[in-house]
Short mmCIF file of C-alpha atoms and ligand atoms in Angstrom, two decimals:
data_model
loop_
_atom_site.label_atom_id
_atom_site.label_comp_id
_atom_site.label_asym_id
_atom_site.label_seq_id
_atom_site.Cartn_x
_atom_site.Cartn_y
_atom_site.Cartn_z
CA MET A 1 60.98 1.16 282.01
CA ILE A 2 61.89 -2.18 281.23
CA SER A 3 61.62 -3.92 277.74
CA VAL A 4 62.01 -7.54 277.30
CA GLU A 5 62.37 -8.28 273.46
CA HIS A 6 62.28 -11.78 271.93
CA LEU A 7 64.23 -13.23 274.62
CA THR A 8 65.21 -16.82 274.18
CA LYS A 9 67.34 -19.03 276.52
CA CYS A 10 68.52 -22.61 275.63
CA TYR A 11 70.37 -25.02 278.06
CA GLY A 12 71.85 -27.36 275.47
CA ASP A 13 68.94 -28.27 273.26
CA PHE A 14 66.32 -27.59 275.90
CA THR A 15 64.61 -24.07 275.48
CA ALA A 16 63.83 -22.69 278.93
CA VAL A 17 62.68 -19.19 277.71
CA ASP A 18 61.07 -19.14 274.19
CA ASP A 19 60.78 -15.81 272.29
CA LEU A 20 59.52 -13.87 275.45
CA SER A 21 58.58 -10.27 275.00
CA PHE A 22 56.93 -7.92 277.58
CA GLU A 23 57.04 -4.37 278.88
CA ILE A 24 57.38 -3.22 282.36
CA ASP A 25 55.94 0.31 283.07
CA GLU A 26 57.00 2.32 285.89
CA GLY A 27 55.01 2.58 289.15
CA HIS A 28 53.32 -0.89 289.27
CA VAL A 29 53.60 -4.09 291.18
CA TYR A 30 54.03 -6.85 288.60
CA GLY A 31 53.34 -10.50 289.51
CA PHE A 32 55.59 -12.87 287.21
CA LEU A 33 53.37 -15.92 287.69
CA GLY A 34 54.21 -19.49 286.31
CA PRO A 35 54.48 -22.99 287.47
CA ASN A 36 57.64 -24.46 288.61
CA GLY A 37 60.05 -24.85 285.68
CA ALA A 38 58.20 -22.20 283.64
CA GLY A 39 61.46 -20.20 283.24
CA LYS A 40 60.73 -17.42 285.70
CA SER A 41 64.29 -17.43 287.44
CA THR A 42 66.02 -17.80 284.02
CA THR A 43 64.13 -14.73 282.93
CA MET A 44 64.89 -12.70 285.88
CA ASN A 45 68.45 -13.75 285.87
CA ILE A 46 68.69 -12.48 282.47
CA MET A 47 66.86 -9.24 283.02
CA THR A 48 69.36 -8.46 285.93
CA GLY A 49 72.27 -9.22 284.01
CA CYS A 50 73.31 -12.32 285.95
CA LEU A 51 72.85 -14.72 282.95
CA SER A 52 73.40 -14.30 279.33
CA ALA A 53 70.63 -14.76 276.80
CA THR A 54 70.75 -17.15 273.72
CA SER A 55 69.10 -14.40 271.72
CA GLY A 56 66.94 -11.42 272.31
CA ARG A 57 67.64 -8.44 274.48
CA VAL A 58 66.61 -6.59 277.71
CA LEU A 59 66.43 -2.72 277.83
CA ILE A 60 66.39 -1.06 281.28
CA ASP A 61 65.25 2.50 280.80
CA GLY A 62 66.80 2.29 277.31
CA HIS A 63 70.04 0.73 278.41
CA ASP A 64 70.83 -2.80 277.05
CA ILE A 65 71.70 -4.91 280.10
CA PHE A 66 74.61 -6.63 278.28
CA GLU A 67 75.87 -3.72 276.32
CA GLU A 68 75.65 -1.12 278.97
CA PRO A 69 75.51 -3.11 282.27
CA ARG A 70 76.51 -0.21 284.66
CA PRO A 71 73.76 2.20 283.98
CA ALA A 72 71.27 -0.59 283.46
CA LYS A 73 72.07 -2.44 286.59
CA LYS A 74 72.05 0.81 288.65
CA LEU A 75 68.35 0.89 288.20
CA ILE A 76 67.62 -2.60 289.48
CA GLY A 77 67.77 -4.14 292.89
CA TYR A 78 67.67 -7.94 292.69
CA LEU A 79 66.90 -10.54 295.19
CA PRO A 80 67.70 -13.97 293.46
CA GLU A 81 66.06 -17.20 294.35
CA GLN A 82 69.02 -18.35 296.41
CA PRO A 83 70.46 -15.01 297.78
CA PRO A 84 74.28 -15.18 298.39
CA LEU A 85 74.00 -14.37 302.18
CA TYR A 86 77.19 -14.78 304.18
CA MET A 87 76.16 -16.75 307.26
CA GLY A 88 79.06 -15.78 309.41
CA GLU A 89 78.25 -11.99 308.98
CA SER A 90 75.63 -9.79 310.60
CA PRO A 91 73.01 -8.00 308.41
CA MET A 92 75.02 -4.83 309.30
CA GLU A 93 78.33 -6.20 307.94
CA TYR A 94 76.63 -7.85 304.90
CA LEU A 95 74.92 -4.58 303.97
CA GLN A 96 78.14 -2.76 304.21
CA PHE A 97 79.76 -5.17 301.91
CA VAL A 98 76.98 -5.08 299.32
CA GLY A 99 76.86 -1.39 299.55
CA GLN A 100 80.51 -0.93 298.87
CA ALA A 101 80.20 -3.36 296.05
CA LYS A 102 77.51 -1.15 294.54
CA GLY A 103 79.98 1.76 294.80
CA ILE A 104 78.30 3.62 297.80
CA THR A 105 80.78 4.86 300.59
CA GLY A 106 80.99 6.96 303.67
CA LYS A 107 78.03 8.72 305.05
CA GLU A 108 75.80 8.08 302.15
CA LEU A 109 76.20 4.23 302.80
CA SER A 110 75.46 4.63 306.61
CA GLU A 111 72.48 6.57 305.76
CA GLN A 112 71.16 4.18 303.15
CA ILE A 113 71.93 1.19 305.45
CA GLU A 114 69.84 2.87 308.18
CA GLN A 115 66.99 3.40 305.77
CA VAL A 116 66.93 -0.19 304.38
CA ILE A 117 67.03 -1.47 307.76
CA GLU A 118 64.08 0.49 308.75
CA GLN A 119 62.15 -0.28 305.52
CA THR A 120 62.75 -4.00 305.95
CA LYS A 121 62.27 -4.10 309.66
CA ILE A 122 65.34 -5.86 310.63
CA TYR A 123 66.64 -3.39 313.29
CA GLU A 124 66.31 -5.76 316.11
CA VAL A 125 68.59 -8.48 314.34
CA ARG A 126 71.08 -6.16 312.70
CA ASN A 127 73.93 -7.43 314.60
CA GLN A 128 73.14 -10.97 314.87
CA ARG A 129 74.91 -13.54 312.80
CA ILE A 130 72.88 -14.24 309.67
CA ALA A 131 73.17 -18.10 310.20
CA THR A 132 71.04 -17.62 313.47
CA LEU A 133 68.26 -15.71 311.70
CA SER A 134 64.79 -17.27 310.59
CA LYS A 135 64.34 -17.69 306.94
CA GLY A 136 61.78 -14.73 307.17
CA PHE A 137 64.46 -12.43 308.52
CA ARG A 138 67.12 -13.65 306.09
CA GLN A 139 64.62 -12.88 303.29
CA ARG A 140 64.32 -9.37 304.70
CA VAL A 141 68.00 -8.99 304.62
CA GLY A 142 68.05 -10.18 301.07
CA ILE A 143 65.44 -7.56 300.08
CA ALA A 144 67.35 -4.99 302.20
CA GLN A 145 70.47 -5.33 300.11
CA ALA A 146 68.38 -5.12 297.00
CA LEU A 147 67.19 -1.73 298.20
CA LEU A 148 70.68 -0.38 298.45
CA GLY A 149 71.66 2.12 295.83
CA LYS A 150 68.06 3.39 295.63
CA PRO A 151 67.13 1.40 292.44
CA ARG A 152 63.92 2.25 290.77
CA VAL A 153 62.86 -1.21 290.06
CA ILE A 154 63.01 -4.18 292.64
CA ILE A 155 62.98 -7.65 291.28
CA LEU A 156 62.29 -10.44 293.65
CA ASP A 157 62.53 -14.07 292.65
CA GLU A 158 60.02 -16.22 294.76
CA PRO A 159 60.42 -14.07 297.76
CA THR A 160 57.88 -16.10 299.73
CA VAL A 161 58.95 -19.64 299.18
CA GLY A 162 60.02 -21.74 302.21
CA LEU A 163 58.50 -19.16 304.72
CA ASP A 164 55.81 -20.08 307.33
CA PRO A 165 52.23 -18.59 306.87
CA ILE A 166 53.00 -15.50 309.15
CA GLN A 167 56.23 -14.70 307.45
CA ILE A 168 54.51 -15.03 304.11
CA ILE A 169 51.89 -12.43 305.08
CA GLU A 170 54.66 -10.12 306.54
CA ILE A 171 56.61 -10.31 303.17
CA ARG A 172 53.66 -9.62 301.11
CA GLU A 173 52.90 -6.56 303.07
CA LEU A 174 56.52 -5.57 302.72
CA ILE A 175 56.23 -6.05 298.82
CA LYS A 176 53.02 -3.89 298.76
CA GLU A 177 54.87 -1.19 300.76
CA LEU A 178 57.77 -1.20 298.43
CA GLY A 179 55.37 -0.95 295.54
CA ARG A 180 54.35 2.63 296.77
CA SER A 181 57.75 3.95 295.88
CA HIS A 182 59.20 1.36 293.45
CA THR A 183 58.36 -0.52 290.44
CA VAL A 184 58.38 -4.16 291.72
CA ILE A 185 58.47 -7.36 289.85
CA PHE A 186 58.15 -10.51 292.03
CA SER A 187 57.73 -13.98 290.82
CA SER A 188 55.51 -16.76 292.22
CA HIS A 189 53.90 -20.05 291.43
CA ILE A 190 50.95 -19.30 293.69
CA LEU A 191 48.12 -17.56 291.80
CA SER A 192 46.32 -16.43 294.85
CA GLU A 193 49.54 -14.59 296.08
CA VAL A 194 49.99 -12.92 292.78
CA GLN A 195 46.32 -11.74 292.60
CA THR A 196 46.39 -10.33 296.17
CA ILE A 197 49.74 -8.32 295.84
CA CYS A 198 50.16 -7.17 292.25
CA ASP A 199 48.34 -4.77 289.97
CA GLU A 200 49.70 -6.40 286.73
CA ILE A 201 50.13 -10.21 286.12
CA ILE A 202 52.65 -11.60 283.57
CA MET A 203 51.67 -15.28 283.30
CA ILE A 204 54.27 -17.52 281.66
CA ALA A 205 54.35 -21.35 281.00
CA HIS A 206 56.95 -23.27 279.15
CA GLY A 207 59.08 -20.27 278.84
CA ARG A 208 56.33 -18.55 276.74
CA LEU A 209 54.14 -15.50 277.47
CA MET A 210 50.54 -16.52 278.26
CA ALA A 211 49.10 -13.20 279.45
CA LEU A 212 49.89 -9.96 280.60
CA ASP A 213 47.09 -7.76 282.16
CA GLU A 214 45.39 -6.52 285.40
CA PRO A 215 44.23 -9.57 287.49
CA GLY A 216 40.53 -8.27 287.11
CA LYS A 217 40.88 -7.63 283.56
CA LEU A 218 42.65 -10.97 283.02
CA GLU A 219 39.81 -12.76 284.70
CA LYS A 220 37.17 -10.92 282.56
CA ARG A 221 39.12 -11.49 279.30
CA LEU A 222 39.94 -14.92 279.77
CA LEU A 223 36.89 -16.28 281.55
CA SER A 224 33.81 -15.18 279.91
CA PRO A 225 31.06 -17.33 281.47
CA SER A 226 30.20 -20.32 279.39
CA GLU A 227 27.89 -22.22 281.68
CA ILE A 228 24.44 -21.80 282.99
CA SER A 229 23.30 -23.61 286.04
CA LEU A 230 19.35 -23.71 286.53
CA VAL A 231 16.88 -25.24 288.92
CA THR A 232 13.35 -26.25 287.69
CA ASP A 233 10.35 -28.16 288.68
CA ALA A 234 10.22 -29.90 285.37
CA GLY A 235 11.31 -33.52 284.98
CA ALA A 236 14.55 -34.55 283.45
CA GLU A 237 13.05 -35.63 280.13
CA GLN A 238 10.88 -32.48 279.83
CA ALA A 239 13.84 -30.16 280.70
CA GLN A 240 15.95 -31.74 278.08
CA SER A 241 13.32 -31.35 275.40
CA LEU A 242 12.88 -27.65 276.27
CA LEU A 243 16.67 -26.98 276.14
CA THR A 244 18.00 -29.11 273.45
CA PRO A 245 16.15 -27.06 270.72
CA ILE A 246 18.11 -24.01 271.67
CA LYS A 247 20.90 -24.16 269.08
CA GLU A 248 23.42 -22.13 271.14
CA ILE A 249 23.37 -24.95 273.70
CA THR A 250 26.09 -27.31 273.36
CA SER A 251 25.40 -29.79 276.27
CA VAL A 252 22.86 -30.35 279.04
CA ASN A 253 23.55 -32.31 282.26
CA THR A 254 20.75 -32.82 284.71
CA GLU A 255 20.75 -34.09 288.29
CA LEU A 256 17.69 -34.77 290.60
CA MET A 257 17.97 -32.93 293.87
CA ASP A 258 16.25 -33.39 297.12
CA GLY A 259 12.47 -32.42 297.05
CA GLY A 260 12.12 -33.64 293.58
CA TYR A 261 13.56 -30.55 291.92
CA LEU A 262 15.88 -30.71 288.85
CA ARG A 263 19.28 -29.04 288.42
CA ALA A 264 20.47 -28.63 284.89
CA GLU A 265 24.01 -27.53 283.95
CA VAL A 266 23.90 -25.95 280.48
CA LYS A 267 26.99 -25.35 278.34
CA THR A 268 27.23 -22.88 275.39
CA ASP A 269 29.82 -21.76 273.15
CA ASN A 270 27.91 -18.56 272.44
CA GLY A 271 29.81 -15.32 273.47
CA ASP A 272 26.43 -13.68 274.40
CA ILE A 273 25.44 -15.55 277.50
CA TYR A 274 22.34 -13.38 278.20
CA SER A 275 20.91 -14.15 274.86
CA VAL A 276 21.16 -17.74 275.77
CA SER A 277 19.54 -17.25 279.17
CA ARG A 278 16.79 -15.29 277.46
CA LYS A 279 15.94 -18.14 275.19
CA ILE A 280 16.06 -20.59 278.28
CA PHE A 281 13.68 -18.22 280.12
CA ASN A 282 11.29 -18.01 277.18
CA ALA A 283 11.30 -21.88 276.65
CA PHE A 284 10.28 -22.54 280.21
CA LYS A 285 7.77 -19.67 280.21
CA ASP A 286 5.90 -21.32 277.40
CA SER A 287 5.85 -24.69 278.91
CA GLY A 288 4.24 -23.74 282.12
CA LYS A 289 7.14 -25.14 283.98
CA ALA A 290 8.89 -22.84 286.60
CA LEU A 291 12.49 -21.77 286.27
CA LEU A 292 13.30 -21.47 290.03
CA GLU A 293 16.98 -20.61 289.82
CA MET A 294 19.38 -19.57 287.14
CA SER A 295 22.97 -18.65 287.43
CA LEU A 296 26.07 -17.90 285.28
CA LYS A 297 29.14 -20.05 286.00
CA LYS A 298 32.62 -18.85 285.35
CA ALA A 299 35.80 -20.83 285.56
CA SER A 300 38.24 -19.49 288.17
CA LEU A 301 41.51 -17.98 287.28
CA GLU A 302 43.01 -20.85 289.21
CA GLU A 303 41.50 -23.31 286.81
CA LEU A 304 42.62 -21.40 283.94
CA PHE A 305 46.12 -21.21 285.26
CA ILE A 306 46.34 -24.89 285.92
CA GLU A 307 44.84 -25.58 282.30
CA LEU A 308 47.36 -23.25 280.71
CA SER A 309 50.34 -24.49 282.54
CA GLY A 310 49.34 -28.16 281.80
CA ASN A 311 50.42 -28.73 285.37
CA PRO A 312 47.71 -29.96 287.64
CA ALA A 313 47.91 -28.65 291.20
CA GLU A 314 50.74 -30.67 292.78
CA SER A 315 50.93 -31.24 296.61
CA GLU A 316 53.29 -28.38 297.14
CA THR A 317 51.20 -25.89 295.27
CA ALA A 318 48.06 -27.10 296.90
CA GLU A 319 49.51 -26.89 300.34
CA GLU A 320 50.75 -23.35 299.75
CA LYS A 321 47.41 -22.20 298.49
CA GLU A 322 45.88 -22.89 301.97
CA VAL A 323 47.72 -19.98 303.49
CA PRO A 324 45.11 -17.85 305.06
CA GLU A 325 45.00 -14.29 303.54
CA LYS A 326 44.75 -11.30 305.74
P1 LIG B 401 61.09 -21.27 287.30
O1 LIG B 401 61.96 -20.37 287.98
O2 LIG B 401 59.96 -20.82 286.71
O3 LIG B 401 60.89 -22.47 288.27
P2 LIG B 401 63.78 -21.95 285.84
O4 LIG B 401 63.87 -20.61 284.99
O5 LIG B 401 64.34 -22.13 287.06
O6 LIG B 401 61.98 -21.93 286.11
O7 LIG B 401 63.80 -23.16 284.93
C1 LIG B 401 63.13 -23.24 283.69
C2 LIG B 401 63.65 -24.58 282.99
O8 LIG B 401 65.02 -24.56 282.68
C3 LIG B 401 63.45 -25.80 283.89
O9 LIG B 401 63.02 -26.82 283.25
C4 LIG B 401 64.87 -26.07 284.50
O10 LIG B 401 64.86 -27.42 284.89
C5 LIG B 401 65.66 -25.68 283.34
N1 LIG B 401 67.00 -25.07 283.80
C6 LIG B 401 67.08 -24.18 284.61
N2 LIG B 401 68.49 -23.87 284.93
C7 LIG B 401 69.05 -24.76 284.03
C8 LIG B 401 70.52 -25.13 283.84
N3 LIG B 401 71.55 -24.35 284.44
N4 LIG B 401 70.74 -26.09 283.12
C9 LIG B 401 69.89 -26.79 282.47
N5 LIG B 401 68.50 -26.73 282.60
C10 LIG B 401 68.13 -25.62 283.37
MG1 LIG B 402 62.61 -20.30 289.94
#
């Protein structure tokens, strides 16, 4: 449906998007994930024909967004990071204006306006001045205008930024609903948000593609367990002497717990974690000491994301992560 090919964007001598390539298939909700400054808005502005690329190209259903902008743009509805809403107008007036600009007129336009007002649930405020609307409602009006013209793809740039927790949940619900009838690409710098709404994650950092996969598969592929946590009644020295001969083990950290038991955190670089746990099991069995607990530890996608982006959780990100999920 959309093909982004070797896209590069330089602002002066700064490269904001760096040889970025990915494919968008019809019928999915894509989360475009990356920390602030990763190049999400730049990429989306280029994909929607609002900004030129330094090199590379974007094809929308086979149409080059720069060489054939008309047929390409017809297929996309876009909510930019800062939607150009006219504060003095009502949503009705604004949608009339945008619809006409998209070449829709007469009865077709009134019908489509009615439909998008219903889809985005802005009926009660449709005649109120946009200036008087809450940020949540303004964002809905922005999404309503993106839906005019019945595009097959909806692109939303950070649609939940600046909303309160209730509004965030409502907009997430709306995105999920739109996903049933559209291909949706929305950007976010919040991993948990992307994980809960989308069925494909495109992860970028420093303008480069880090990963593109389903959230579950991404987690599996990138986060194979590499750590075993165990509890034993052996002493620290004895545990070390049982574990260190196992050559797949790269480090052992022990800690004495209440009740005199010992917890050991074992790291390995071996891909077959169960073969390592079997060796541990056998070592303890032969020693006469008990292995009371053994579990595999995985890093979270959150930790990976922070590591990949080289951007430790900043206060803003941390705050927004605490938004309760439904
Ligand atoms: P994101 O949307 O992921 O936060 P952006 O695409 O807005 O990232 O920005 C990517 C990088 O490009 C940032 O470092 C930003 O400062 C820089 N940038 C964006 N727009 C401009 C511009 N018009 N001129 C110069 N630098 C820019
Ligand atoms: Mg942005």
